[in-house]
Protein backbone atom coordinates (compact mmCIF):
# COMPACT_ATOMS: atom_id res chain seq x y z
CA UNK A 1 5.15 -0.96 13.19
CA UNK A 2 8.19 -2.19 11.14
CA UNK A 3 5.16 -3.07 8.20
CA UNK A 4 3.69 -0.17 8.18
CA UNK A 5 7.43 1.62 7.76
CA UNK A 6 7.57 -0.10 4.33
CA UNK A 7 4.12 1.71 3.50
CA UNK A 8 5.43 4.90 4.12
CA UNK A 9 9.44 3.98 2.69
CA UNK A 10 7.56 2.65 -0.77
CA UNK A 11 5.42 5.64 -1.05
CA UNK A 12 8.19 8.02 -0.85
CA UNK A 13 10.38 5.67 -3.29
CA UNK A 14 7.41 6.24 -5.71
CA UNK A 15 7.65 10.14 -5.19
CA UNK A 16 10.91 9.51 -5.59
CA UNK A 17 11.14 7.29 -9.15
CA UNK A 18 8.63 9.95 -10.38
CA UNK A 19 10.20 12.56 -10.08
CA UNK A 20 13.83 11.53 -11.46
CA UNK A 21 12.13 10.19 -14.41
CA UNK A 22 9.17 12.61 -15.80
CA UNK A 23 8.22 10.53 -18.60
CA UNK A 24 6.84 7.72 -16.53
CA UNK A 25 4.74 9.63 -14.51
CA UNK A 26 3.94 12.32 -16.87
CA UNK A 27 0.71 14.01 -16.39
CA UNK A 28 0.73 13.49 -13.19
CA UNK A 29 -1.23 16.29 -11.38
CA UNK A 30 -3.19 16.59 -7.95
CA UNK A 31 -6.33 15.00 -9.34
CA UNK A 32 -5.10 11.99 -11.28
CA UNK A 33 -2.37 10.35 -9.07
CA UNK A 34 -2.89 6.89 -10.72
CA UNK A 35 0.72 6.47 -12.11
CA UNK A 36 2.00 7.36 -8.34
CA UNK A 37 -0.16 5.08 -7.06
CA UNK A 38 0.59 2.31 -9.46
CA UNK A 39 4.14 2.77 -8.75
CA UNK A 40 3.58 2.81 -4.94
CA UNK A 41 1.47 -0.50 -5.44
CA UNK A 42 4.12 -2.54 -7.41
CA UNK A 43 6.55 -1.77 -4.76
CA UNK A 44 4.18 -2.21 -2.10
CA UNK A 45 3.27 -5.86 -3.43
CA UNK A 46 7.11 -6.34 -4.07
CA UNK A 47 8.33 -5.56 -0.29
CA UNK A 48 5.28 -7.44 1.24
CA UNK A 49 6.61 -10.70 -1.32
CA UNK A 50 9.80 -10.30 0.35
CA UNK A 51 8.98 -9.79 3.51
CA UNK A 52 6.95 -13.20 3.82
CA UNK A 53 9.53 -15.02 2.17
CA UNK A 54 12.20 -13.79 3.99
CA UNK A 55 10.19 -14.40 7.47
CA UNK A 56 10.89 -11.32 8.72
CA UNK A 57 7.68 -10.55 10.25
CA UNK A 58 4.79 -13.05 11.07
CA UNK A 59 1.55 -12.54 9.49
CA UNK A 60 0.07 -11.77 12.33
CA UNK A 61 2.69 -8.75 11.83
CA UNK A 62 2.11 -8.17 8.50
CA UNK A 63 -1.55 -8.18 8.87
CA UNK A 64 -1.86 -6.12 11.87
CA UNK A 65 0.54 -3.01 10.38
CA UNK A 66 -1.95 -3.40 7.64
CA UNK A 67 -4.83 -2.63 9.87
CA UNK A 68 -2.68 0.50 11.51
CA UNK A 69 -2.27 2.16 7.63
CA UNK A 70 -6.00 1.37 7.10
CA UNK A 71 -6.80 3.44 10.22
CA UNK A 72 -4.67 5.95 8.96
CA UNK A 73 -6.10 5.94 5.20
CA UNK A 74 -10.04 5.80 6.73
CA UNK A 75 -8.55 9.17 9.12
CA UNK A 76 -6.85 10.81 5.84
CA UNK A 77 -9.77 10.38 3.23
CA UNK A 78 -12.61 11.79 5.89
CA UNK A 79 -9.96 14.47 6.64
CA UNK A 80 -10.10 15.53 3.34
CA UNK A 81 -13.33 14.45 2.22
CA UNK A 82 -14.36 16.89 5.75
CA UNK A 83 -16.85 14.11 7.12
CA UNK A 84 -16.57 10.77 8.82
CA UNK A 85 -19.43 9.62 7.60
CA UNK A 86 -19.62 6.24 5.97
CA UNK A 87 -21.15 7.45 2.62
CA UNK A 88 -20.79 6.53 -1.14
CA UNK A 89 -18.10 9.21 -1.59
CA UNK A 90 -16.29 7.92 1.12
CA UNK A 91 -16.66 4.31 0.40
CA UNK A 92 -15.68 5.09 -3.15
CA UNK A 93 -12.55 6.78 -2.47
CA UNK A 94 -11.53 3.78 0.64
CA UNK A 95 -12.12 1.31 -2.18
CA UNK A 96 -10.17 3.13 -4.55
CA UNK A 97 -6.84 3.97 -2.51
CA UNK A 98 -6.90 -0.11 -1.39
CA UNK A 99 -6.87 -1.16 -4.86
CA UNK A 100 -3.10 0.09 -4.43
CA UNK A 101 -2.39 -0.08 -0.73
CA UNK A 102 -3.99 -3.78 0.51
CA UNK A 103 -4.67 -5.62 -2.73
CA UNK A 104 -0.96 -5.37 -3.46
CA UNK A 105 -0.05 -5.99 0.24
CA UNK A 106 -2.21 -9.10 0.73
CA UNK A 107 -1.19 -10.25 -2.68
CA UNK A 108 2.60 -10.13 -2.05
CA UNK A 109 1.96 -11.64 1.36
CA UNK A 110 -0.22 -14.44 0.18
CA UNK A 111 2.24 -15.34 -3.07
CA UNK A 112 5.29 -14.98 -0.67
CA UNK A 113 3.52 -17.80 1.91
CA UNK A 114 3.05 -19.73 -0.49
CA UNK A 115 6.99 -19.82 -2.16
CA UNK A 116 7.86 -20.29 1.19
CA UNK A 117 5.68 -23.67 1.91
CA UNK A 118 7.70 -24.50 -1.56
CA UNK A 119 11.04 -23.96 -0.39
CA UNK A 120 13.10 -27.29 0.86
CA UNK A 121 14.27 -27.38 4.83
């Protein structure tokens, strides 16, 4: 649960950095959310780095809050898509939003195990 706080904490940080400075996510609009999600996925990939370092959570942990926010993202895009089906519109925008949710996630996880197989006893 803690995990998939961080999601939810870096998105709003995002929201957050965006708004206080309008330059960096200028042209920003309801259709092209790129720079918010870039954001979001830097500081998604930067929590998840410290996270496994730190050995806060297992990754079973880690792993398993990112299976609850994938339930949530597959719920949210056929919300708004308004079907459930498993179709190329759907599979396009699932691939799409995990380019900054997971791929950032799995990559700070995996680059954080592996500093911490480094690190002397």
């Amino acid at each position: 649960m803690g995990g998939s706080l961080i999601f939810f904490i870096c998105l709003l940080l995002a929201y957050l950095i965006c708004f206080l400075s309008g330059d960096l996510c200028k042209g920003i609009s309801g259709r092209d959310f790129r720079p918010l999600a870039t954001i979001t996925g830097i500081l998604i990939g930067l929590s998840s780095l410290w996270v496994a370092v730190k050995e806060y959570w297992t990754t079973v942990q880690m792993i398993t809050s990112l299976i609850l926010v994938e339930c949530m993202t597959f719920y949210l895009i056929g919300f708004f898509v308004g079907s459930y089906d498993v179709d190329s519109l759907f599979i396009h925008w699932f691939v799409f939003t995990n380019q900054y949710i997971a791929l950032p996630w799995l990559i700070g996880l995996s680059i954080g195990k592996l500093l911490r197989k480094r690190k002397p006893v």
